[in-house]
Short mmCIF file of C-alpha atoms in Angstrom, two decimals:
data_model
loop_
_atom_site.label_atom_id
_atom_site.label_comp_id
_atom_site.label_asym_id
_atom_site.label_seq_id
_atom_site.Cartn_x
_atom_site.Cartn_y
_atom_site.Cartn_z
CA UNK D 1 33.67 -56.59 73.32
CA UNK D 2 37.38 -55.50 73.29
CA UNK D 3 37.84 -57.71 69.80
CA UNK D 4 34.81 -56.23 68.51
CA UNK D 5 36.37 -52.70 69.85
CA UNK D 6 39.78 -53.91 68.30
CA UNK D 7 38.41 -54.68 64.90
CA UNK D 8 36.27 -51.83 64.71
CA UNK D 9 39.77 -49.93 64.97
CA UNK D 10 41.19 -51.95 62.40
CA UNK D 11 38.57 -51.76 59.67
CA UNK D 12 38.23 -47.99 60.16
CA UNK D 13 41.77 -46.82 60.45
CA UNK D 14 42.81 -49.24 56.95
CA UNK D 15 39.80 -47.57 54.89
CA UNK D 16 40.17 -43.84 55.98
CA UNK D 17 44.18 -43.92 54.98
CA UNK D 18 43.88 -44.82 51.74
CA UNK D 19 44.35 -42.25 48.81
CA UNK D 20 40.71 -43.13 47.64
CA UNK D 21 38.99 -41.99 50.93
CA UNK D 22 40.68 -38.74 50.43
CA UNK D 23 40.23 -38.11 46.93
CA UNK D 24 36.60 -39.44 47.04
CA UNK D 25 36.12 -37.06 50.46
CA UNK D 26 37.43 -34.08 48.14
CA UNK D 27 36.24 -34.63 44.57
CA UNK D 28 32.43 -35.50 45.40
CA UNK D 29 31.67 -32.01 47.17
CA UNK D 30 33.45 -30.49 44.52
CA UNK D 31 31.67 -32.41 41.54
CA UNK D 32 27.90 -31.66 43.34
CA UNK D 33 28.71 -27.62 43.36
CA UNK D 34 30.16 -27.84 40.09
CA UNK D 35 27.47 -29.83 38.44
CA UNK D 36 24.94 -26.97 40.45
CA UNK D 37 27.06 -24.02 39.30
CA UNK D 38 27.87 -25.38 36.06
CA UNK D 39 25.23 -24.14 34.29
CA UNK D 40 25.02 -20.26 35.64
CA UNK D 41 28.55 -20.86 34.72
CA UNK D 42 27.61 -21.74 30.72
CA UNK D 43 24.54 -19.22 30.71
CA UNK D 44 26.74 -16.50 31.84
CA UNK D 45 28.94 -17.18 29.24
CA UNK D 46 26.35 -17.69 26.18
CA UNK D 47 26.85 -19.67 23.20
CA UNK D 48 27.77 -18.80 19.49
CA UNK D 49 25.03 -16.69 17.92
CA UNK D 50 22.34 -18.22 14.89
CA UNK D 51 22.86 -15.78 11.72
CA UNK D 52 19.42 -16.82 9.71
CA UNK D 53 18.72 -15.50 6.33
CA UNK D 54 14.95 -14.60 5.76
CA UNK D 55 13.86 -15.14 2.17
CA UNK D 56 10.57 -13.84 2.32
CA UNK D 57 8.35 -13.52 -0.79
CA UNK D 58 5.83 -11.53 0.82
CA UNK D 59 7.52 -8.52 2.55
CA UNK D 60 5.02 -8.79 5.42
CA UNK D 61 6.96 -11.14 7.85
CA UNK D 62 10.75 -10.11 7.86
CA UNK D 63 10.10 -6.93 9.89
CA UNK D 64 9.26 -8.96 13.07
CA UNK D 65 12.23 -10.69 13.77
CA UNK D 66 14.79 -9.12 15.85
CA UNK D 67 18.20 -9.79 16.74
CA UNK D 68 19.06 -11.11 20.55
CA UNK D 69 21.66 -13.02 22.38
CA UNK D 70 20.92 -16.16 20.51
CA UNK D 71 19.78 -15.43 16.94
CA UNK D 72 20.90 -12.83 14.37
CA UNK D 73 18.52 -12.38 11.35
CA UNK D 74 19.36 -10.91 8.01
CA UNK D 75 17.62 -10.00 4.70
CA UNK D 76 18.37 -13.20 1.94
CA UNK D 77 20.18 -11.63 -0.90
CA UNK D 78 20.10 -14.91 -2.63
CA UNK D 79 18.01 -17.31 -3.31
CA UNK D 80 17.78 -21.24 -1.05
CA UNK D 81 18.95 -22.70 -3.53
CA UNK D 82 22.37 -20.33 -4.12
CA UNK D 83 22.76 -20.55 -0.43
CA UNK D 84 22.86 -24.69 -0.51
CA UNK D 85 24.90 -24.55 -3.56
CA UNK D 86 27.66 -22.17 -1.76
CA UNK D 87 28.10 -23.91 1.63
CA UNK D 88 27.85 -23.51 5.46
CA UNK D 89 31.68 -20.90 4.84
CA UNK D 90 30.92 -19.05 1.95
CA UNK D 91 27.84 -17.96 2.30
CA UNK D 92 28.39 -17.16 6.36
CA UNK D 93 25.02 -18.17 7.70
CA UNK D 94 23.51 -20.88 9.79
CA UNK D 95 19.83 -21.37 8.14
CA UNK D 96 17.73 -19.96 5.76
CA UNK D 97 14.24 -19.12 6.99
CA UNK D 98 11.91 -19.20 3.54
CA UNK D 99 8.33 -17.66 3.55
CA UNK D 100 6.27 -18.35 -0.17
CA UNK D 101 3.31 -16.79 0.76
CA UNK D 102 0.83 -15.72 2.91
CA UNK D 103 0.94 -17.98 5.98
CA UNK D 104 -3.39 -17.46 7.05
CA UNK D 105 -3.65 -19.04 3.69
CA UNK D 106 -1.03 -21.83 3.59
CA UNK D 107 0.27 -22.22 6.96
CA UNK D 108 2.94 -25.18 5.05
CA UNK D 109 4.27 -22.35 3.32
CA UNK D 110 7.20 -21.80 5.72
CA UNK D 111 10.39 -23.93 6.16
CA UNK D 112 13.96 -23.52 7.52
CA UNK D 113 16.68 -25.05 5.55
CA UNK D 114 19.92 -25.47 7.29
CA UNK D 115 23.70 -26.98 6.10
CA UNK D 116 22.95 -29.58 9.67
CA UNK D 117 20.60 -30.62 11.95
CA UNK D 118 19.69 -27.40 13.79
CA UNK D 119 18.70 -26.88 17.28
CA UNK D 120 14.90 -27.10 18.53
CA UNK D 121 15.07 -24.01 19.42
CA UNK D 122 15.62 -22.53 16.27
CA UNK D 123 12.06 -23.61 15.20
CA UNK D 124 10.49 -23.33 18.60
CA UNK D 125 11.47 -19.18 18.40
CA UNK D 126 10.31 -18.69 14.86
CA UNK D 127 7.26 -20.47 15.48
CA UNK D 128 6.81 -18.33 18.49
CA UNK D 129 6.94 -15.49 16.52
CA UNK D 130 4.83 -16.11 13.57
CA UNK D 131 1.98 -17.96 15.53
CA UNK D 132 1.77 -14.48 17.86
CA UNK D 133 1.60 -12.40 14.99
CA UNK D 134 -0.88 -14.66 12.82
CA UNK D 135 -3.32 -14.80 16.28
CA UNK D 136 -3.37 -10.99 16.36
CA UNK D 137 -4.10 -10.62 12.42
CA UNK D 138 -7.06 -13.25 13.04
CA UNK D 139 -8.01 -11.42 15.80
CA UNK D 140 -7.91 -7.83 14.21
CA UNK D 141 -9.75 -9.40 11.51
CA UNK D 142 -13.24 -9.45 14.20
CA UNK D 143 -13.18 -5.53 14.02
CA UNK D 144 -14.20 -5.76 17.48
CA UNK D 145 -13.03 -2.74 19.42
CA UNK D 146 -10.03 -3.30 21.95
CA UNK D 147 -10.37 -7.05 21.53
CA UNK D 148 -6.67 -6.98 22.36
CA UNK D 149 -6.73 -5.58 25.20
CA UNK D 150 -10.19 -7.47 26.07
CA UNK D 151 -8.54 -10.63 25.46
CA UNK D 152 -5.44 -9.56 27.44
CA UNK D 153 -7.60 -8.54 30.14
CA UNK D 154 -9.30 -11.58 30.55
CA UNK D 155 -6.68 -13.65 30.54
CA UNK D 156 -5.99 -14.88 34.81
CA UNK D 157 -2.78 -16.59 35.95
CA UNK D 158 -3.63 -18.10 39.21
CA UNK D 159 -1.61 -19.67 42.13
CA UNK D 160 -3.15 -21.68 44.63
CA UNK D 161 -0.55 -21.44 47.85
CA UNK D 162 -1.03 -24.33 50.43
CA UNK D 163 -0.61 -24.14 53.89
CA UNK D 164 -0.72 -26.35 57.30
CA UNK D 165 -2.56 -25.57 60.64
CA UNK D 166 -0.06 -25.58 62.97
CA UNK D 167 -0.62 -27.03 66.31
CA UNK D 168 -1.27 -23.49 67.71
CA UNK D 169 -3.74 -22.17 65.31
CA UNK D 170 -1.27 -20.65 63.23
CA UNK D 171 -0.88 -20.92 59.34
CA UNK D 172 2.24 -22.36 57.62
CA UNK D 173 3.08 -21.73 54.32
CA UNK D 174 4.05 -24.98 52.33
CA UNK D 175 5.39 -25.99 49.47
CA UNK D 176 4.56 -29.70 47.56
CA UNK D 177 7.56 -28.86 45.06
CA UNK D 178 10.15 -28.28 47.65
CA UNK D 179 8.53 -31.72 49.81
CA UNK D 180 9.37 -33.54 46.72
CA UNK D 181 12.51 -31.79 46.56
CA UNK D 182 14.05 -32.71 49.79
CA UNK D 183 12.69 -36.15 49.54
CA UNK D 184 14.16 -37.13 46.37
CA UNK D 185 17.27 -36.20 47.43
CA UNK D 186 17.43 -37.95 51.05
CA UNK D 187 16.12 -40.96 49.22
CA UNK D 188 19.59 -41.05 46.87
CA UNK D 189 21.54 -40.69 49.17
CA UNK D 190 20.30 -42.93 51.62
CA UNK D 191 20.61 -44.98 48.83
CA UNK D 192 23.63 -44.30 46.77
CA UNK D 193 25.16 -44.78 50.74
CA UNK D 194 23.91 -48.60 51.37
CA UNK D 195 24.89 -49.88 48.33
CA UNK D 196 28.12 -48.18 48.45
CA UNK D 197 29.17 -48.79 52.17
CA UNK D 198 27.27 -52.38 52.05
CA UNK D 199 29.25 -53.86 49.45
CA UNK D 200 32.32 -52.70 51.11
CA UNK D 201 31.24 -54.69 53.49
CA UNK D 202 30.85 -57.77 51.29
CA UNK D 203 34.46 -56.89 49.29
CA UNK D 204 36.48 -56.66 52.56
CA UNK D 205 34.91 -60.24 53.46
CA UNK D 206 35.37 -61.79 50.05
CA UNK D 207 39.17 -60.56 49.58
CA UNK D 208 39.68 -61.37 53.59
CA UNK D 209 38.63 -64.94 52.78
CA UNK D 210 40.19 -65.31 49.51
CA UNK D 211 43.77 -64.26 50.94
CA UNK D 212 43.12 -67.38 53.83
CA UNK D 213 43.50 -64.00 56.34
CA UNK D 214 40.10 -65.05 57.50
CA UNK D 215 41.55 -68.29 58.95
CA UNK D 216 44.15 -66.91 60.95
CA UNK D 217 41.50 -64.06 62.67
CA UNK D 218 38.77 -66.73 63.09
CA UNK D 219 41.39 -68.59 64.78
CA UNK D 220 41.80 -65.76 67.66
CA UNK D 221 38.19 -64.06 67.95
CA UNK D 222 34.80 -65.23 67.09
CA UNK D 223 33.25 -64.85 63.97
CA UNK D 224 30.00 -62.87 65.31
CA UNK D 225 32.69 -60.35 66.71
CA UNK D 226 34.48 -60.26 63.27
CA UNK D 227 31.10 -59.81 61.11
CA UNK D 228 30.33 -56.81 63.61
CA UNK D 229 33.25 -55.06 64.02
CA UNK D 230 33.76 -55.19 60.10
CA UNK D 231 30.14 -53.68 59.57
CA UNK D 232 30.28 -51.09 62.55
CA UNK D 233 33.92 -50.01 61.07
CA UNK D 234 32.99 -49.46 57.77
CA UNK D 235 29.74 -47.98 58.78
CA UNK D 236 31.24 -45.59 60.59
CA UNK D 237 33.78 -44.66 57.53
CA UNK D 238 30.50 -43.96 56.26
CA UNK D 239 29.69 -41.65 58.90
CA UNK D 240 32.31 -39.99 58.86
CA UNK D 241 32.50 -39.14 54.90
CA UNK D 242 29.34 -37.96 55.15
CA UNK D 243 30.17 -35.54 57.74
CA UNK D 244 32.76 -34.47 55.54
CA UNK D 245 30.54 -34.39 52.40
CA UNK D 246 28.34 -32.35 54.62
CA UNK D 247 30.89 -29.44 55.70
CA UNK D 248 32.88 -29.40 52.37
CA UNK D 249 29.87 -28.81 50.15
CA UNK D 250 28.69 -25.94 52.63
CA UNK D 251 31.78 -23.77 52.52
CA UNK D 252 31.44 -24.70 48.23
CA UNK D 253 28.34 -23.20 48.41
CA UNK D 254 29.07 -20.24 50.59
CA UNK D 255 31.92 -19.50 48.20
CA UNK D 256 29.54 -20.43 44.80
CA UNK D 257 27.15 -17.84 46.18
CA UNK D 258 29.70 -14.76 47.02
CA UNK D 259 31.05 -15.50 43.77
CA UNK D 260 27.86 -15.53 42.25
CA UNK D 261 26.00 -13.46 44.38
CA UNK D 262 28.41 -10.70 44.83
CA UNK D 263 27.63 -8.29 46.95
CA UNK D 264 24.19 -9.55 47.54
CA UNK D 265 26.26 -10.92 51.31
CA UNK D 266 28.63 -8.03 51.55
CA UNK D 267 28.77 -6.57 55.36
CA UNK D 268 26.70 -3.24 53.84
CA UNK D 269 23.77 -5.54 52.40
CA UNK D 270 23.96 -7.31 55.77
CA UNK D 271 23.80 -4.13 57.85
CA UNK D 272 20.88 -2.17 55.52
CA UNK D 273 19.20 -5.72 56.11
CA UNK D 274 19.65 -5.17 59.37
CA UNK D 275 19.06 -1.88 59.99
CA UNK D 276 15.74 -1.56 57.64
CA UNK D 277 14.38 -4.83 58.55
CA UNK D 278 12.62 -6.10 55.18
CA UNK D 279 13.89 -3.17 52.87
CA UNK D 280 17.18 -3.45 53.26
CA UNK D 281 17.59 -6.51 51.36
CA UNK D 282 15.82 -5.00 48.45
CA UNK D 283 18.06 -2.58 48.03
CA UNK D 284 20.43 -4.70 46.42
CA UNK D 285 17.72 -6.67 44.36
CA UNK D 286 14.73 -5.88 42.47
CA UNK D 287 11.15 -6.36 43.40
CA UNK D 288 10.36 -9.67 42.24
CA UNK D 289 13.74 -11.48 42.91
CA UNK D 290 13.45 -10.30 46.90
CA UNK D 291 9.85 -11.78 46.91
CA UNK D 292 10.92 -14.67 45.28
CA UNK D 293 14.06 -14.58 48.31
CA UNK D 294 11.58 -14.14 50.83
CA UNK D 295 9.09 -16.73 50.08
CA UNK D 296 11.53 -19.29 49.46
CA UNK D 297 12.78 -18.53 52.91
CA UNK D 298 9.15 -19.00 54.46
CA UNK D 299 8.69 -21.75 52.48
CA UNK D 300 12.21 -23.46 54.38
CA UNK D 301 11.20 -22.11 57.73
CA UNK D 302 8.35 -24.20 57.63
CA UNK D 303 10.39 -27.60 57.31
CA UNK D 304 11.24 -29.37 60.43
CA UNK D 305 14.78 -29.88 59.29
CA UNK D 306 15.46 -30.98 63.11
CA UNK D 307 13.41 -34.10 62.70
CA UNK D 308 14.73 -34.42 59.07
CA UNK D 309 18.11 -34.85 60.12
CA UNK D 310 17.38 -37.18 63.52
CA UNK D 311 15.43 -39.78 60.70
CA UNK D 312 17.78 -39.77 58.01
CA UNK D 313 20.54 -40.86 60.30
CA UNK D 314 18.33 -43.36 61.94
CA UNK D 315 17.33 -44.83 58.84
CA UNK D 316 20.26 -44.77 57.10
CA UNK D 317 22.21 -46.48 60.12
CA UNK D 318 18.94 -48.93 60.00
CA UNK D 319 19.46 -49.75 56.66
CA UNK D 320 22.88 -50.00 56.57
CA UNK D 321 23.04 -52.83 58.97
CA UNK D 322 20.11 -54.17 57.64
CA UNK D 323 21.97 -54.61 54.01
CA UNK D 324 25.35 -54.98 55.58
CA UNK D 325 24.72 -58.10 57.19
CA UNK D 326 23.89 -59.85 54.74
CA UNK D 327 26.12 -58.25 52.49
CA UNK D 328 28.49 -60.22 54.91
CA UNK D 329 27.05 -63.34 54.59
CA UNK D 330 26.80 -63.12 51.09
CA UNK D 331 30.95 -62.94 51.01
CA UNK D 332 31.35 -65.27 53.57
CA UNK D 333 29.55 -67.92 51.49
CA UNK D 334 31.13 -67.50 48.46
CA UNK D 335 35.07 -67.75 46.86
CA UNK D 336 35.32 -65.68 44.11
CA UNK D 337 33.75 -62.66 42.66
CA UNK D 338 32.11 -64.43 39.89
CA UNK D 339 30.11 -66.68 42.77
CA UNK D 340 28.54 -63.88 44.18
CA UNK D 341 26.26 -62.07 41.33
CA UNK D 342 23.84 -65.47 42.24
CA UNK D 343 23.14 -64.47 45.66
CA UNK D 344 23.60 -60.73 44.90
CA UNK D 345 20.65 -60.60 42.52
CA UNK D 346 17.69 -60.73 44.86
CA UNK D 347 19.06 -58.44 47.36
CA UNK D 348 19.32 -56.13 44.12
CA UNK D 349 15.55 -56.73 43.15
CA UNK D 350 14.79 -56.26 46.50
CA UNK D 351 16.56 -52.38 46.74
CA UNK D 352 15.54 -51.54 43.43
CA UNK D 353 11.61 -52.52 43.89
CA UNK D 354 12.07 -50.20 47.18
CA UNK D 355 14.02 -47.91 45.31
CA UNK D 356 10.77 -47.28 42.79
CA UNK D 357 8.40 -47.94 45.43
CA UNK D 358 10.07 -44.90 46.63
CA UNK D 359 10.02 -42.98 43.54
CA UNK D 360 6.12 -44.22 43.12
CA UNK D 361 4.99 -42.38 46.50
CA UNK D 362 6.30 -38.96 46.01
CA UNK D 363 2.83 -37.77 44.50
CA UNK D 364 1.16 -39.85 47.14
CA UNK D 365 3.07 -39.93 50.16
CA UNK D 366 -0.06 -41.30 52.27
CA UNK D 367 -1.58 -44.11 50.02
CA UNK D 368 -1.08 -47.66 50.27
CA UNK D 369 1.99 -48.23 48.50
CA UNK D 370 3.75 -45.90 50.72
CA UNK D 371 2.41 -46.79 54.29
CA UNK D 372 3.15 -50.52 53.42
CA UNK D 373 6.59 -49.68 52.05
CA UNK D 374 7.79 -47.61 55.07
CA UNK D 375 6.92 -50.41 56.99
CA UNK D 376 8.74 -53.39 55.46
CA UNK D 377 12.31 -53.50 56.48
CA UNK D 378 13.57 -53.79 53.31
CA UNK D 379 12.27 -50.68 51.38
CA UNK D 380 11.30 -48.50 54.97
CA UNK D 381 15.06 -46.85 54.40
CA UNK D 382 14.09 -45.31 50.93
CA UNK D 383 9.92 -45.09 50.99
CA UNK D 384 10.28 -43.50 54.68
CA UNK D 385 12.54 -40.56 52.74
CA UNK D 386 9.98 -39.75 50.67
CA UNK D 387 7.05 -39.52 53.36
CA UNK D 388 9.12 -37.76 56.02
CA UNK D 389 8.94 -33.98 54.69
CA UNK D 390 4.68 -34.80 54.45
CA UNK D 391 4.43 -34.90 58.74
CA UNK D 392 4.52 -39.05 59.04
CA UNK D 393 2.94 -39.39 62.40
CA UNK D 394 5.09 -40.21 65.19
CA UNK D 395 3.70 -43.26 66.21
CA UNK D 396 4.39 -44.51 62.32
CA UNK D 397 8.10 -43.24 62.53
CA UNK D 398 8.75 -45.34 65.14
CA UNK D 399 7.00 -48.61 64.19
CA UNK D 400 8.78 -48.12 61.00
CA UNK D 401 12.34 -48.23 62.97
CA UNK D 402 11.54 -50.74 65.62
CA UNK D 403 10.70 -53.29 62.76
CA UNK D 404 13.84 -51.93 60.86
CA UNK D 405 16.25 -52.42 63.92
CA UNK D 406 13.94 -55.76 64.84
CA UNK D 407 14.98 -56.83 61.13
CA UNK D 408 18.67 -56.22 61.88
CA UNK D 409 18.71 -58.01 65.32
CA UNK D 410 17.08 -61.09 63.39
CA UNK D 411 19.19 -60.80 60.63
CA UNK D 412 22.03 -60.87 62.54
CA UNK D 413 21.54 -63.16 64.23
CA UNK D 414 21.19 -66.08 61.41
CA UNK D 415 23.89 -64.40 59.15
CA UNK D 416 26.38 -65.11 62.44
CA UNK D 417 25.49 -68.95 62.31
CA UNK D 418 25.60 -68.72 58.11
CA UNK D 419 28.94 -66.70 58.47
CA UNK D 420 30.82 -68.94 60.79
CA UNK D 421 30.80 -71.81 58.68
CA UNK D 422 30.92 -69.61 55.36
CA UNK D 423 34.34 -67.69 56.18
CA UNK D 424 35.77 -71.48 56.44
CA UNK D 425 33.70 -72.99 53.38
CA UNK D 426 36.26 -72.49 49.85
CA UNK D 427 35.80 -73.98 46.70
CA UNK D 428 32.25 -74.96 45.53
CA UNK D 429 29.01 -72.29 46.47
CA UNK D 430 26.67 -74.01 49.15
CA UNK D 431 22.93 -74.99 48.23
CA UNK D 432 20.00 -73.54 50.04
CA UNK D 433 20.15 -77.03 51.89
CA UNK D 434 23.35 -76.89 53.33
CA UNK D 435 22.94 -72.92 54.30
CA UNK D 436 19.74 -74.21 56.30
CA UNK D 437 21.56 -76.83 57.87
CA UNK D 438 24.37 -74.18 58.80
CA UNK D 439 21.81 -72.08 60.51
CA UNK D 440 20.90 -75.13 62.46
CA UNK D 441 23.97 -75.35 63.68
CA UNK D 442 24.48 -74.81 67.94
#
């Protein structure tokens, strides 16, 4: 235990002093706000404006386009072809919108020529506007009293809000979107994290052993103490950029959202909050953003984020020394890094069919494909991510871990007979025989 202890020491200390535990520790908080903010950032801003030139024949159509943010529309005093003959700078517009004739007749009789390739969004708004103005001329053409406003009328937009029976009797509002939401994102992590930390793992084994290091600490502790005190020490390098990940990108966020926000967290708006109970909020907002606030809000309260948390560590740990392990094995087997993409590949196939599996169940979180991949070792890290936020029953949750930790145990113990023979093994890669007949080793 106290070269196990040692070596956990060892492992954890070298990896958390280098510059690229720091920078990484910094810059990926910092990149996840930024690639959130980024585009409030850019909308707040705008872009460059669309000046389009409407050449149109008929005099009935130019009068409904008006200028906003993105498009600026002005009466053709030339013809298309003078504008292609004078150029994108001369002439000082984007596009020319062209109308020939009545559009009910010929709805081809409509085109936008521009100098380049323009924008979907050019087309998408002028369709937009011509298609709303053609439906009301085909529907004026009924001379039907108030058909507008019939039609208007009749139209229903519907929203079907779920909820769950609480233990208690009471009624919990839920939310599939924000289910999927969380999921998605404990599932990359989880496992952006093993494959990261894992082949750490591997690399620290494979250099180790190709600098003839591994000789010398073979020589003074045992090679089941060296495999775990390598994985425990990175793992917990793991941990502990996570934690960091976790309290940087908080106090980014608080800042994004007073920066953002404004005084939508100012100590008034706190205090009218407080002192008003529901109203106060809305004083700095409108109606519909403080509904939106508050639903949102109820929609959160209703997540167990308690048991979220407690899982995700336990199956991330799970998994890690699930993969880790034989990520070990893997570099103690092999001499270079060329040897290793042979033994890499099915572990690869393996995390990527789990990965997908994963992806598979978010729209069916209890079917088949889930329940069977949340219970196999080697894909219960990722599928169990996805099926969490849907109320996985208890007794489920902790099948899934005992046969993930069960895994490990196993695991471990065969990669410890393949590793002690492995971190001594240089030059050629063994065959599937001669691993075997390591195992057998006593």
């Amino acid at each position: 235990m106290n070269n196990i202890s040692t070596i956990i020491q060892r492992e954890y200390m070298i990896r958390v002093r280098k510059k690229s535990f720091l920078v990484m520790t910094i810059l990926m908080p910092i990149l996840f706000v930024g690639l959130i903010s980024l585009p409030i950032i850019l909308a707040q801003i705008g872009g460059d404006t669309k000046t389009i030139a409407i050449a149109d024949r008929t005099g009935e159509y130019e009068k409904l386009f008006q200028d906003n943010d993105e498009f600026r529309f002005i009466h053709a005093e030339k013809t298309v072809d003078e504008y292609r003959k004078m150029g994108a700078d001369e002439s000082g517009i984007d596009a020319v919108l062209e109308i020939r004739q009545d559009l009910l007749q010929d709805p081809e009789a409509v085109a936008i020529y521009g100098y380049k390739q323009l924008p979907a969004g050019v087309s998408d708004h002028i369709s937009s506007i011509l298609s709303d103005y053609l439906s009301d001329r085909k529907i004026e053409a009924y001379n039907i009293p108030n058909i507008k406003q019939i039609i208007a009328d009749s139209k229903v937009k519907l929203t079907v809000n779920t909820y769950k029976w609480g233990e208690d009797g009471t009624n919990e509002r839920t939310s599939g979107e924000l289910a999927m939401g969380i999921s998605m994102m404990m599932m990359l992590v989880i496992f952006m994290l093993i494959m990261t930390l894992a082949g750490m793992v591997q690399a620290g084994v494979l250099e180790e052993k190709k600098n003839r290091i591994m000789e010398v600490m073979v020589s003074s502790t045992r090679p089941f103490d060296l495999m775990m005190g390598k994985i425990i020490g990175i793992g917990l390098v793991g941990i502990t950029q996570l934690i960091c990940w976790g309290l940087l990108t908080s106090l980014l966020f608080i800042i994004a959202q007073f920066a953002f926000l404004g005084s939508l967290y100012s100590p008034e708006a706190l205090s009218q909050m407080q002192a008003s109970d529901m109203t106060g909020m809305a004083s700095s907002m409108n109606t519909e953003s403080f509904a939106d606030v508050q639903e949102m809000m109820t929609l959160i309260s209703g997540i167990n984020f308690g048991e979220l948390f407690i899982m995700f560590f336990l199956f991330f740990i799970g998994g890690y020394l699930l993969y880790s392990s034989i990520f070990a094995v893997i570099g103690s087997m092999v001499s270079s890094d060329e040897d290793t993409s042979q033994f890499m590949m099915p572990v690869m196939i393996i995390m990527m069919f789990g990965f997908y599996a994963a992806y598979g169940s978010m729209n069916n979180p209890e079917g088949a494909l889930a329940f069977w991949c949340s219970m196999i070792p080697f894909t219960s890290p990722l599928v169990m991510m996805v099926r969490l936020p849907y109320d996985v029953p208890l007794w489920q949750e902790l099948l899934s871990l005992g046969l993930l930790y069960g895994t490990f145990v196993l695991m471990t113990w065969i990669g410890a007979k393949i590793y002690r023979v492995g971190v001594l093994m240089y030059g050629k890669k063994p065959s599937v025989k001669e691993i075997i007949r390591w195992i057998s080793y006593k």
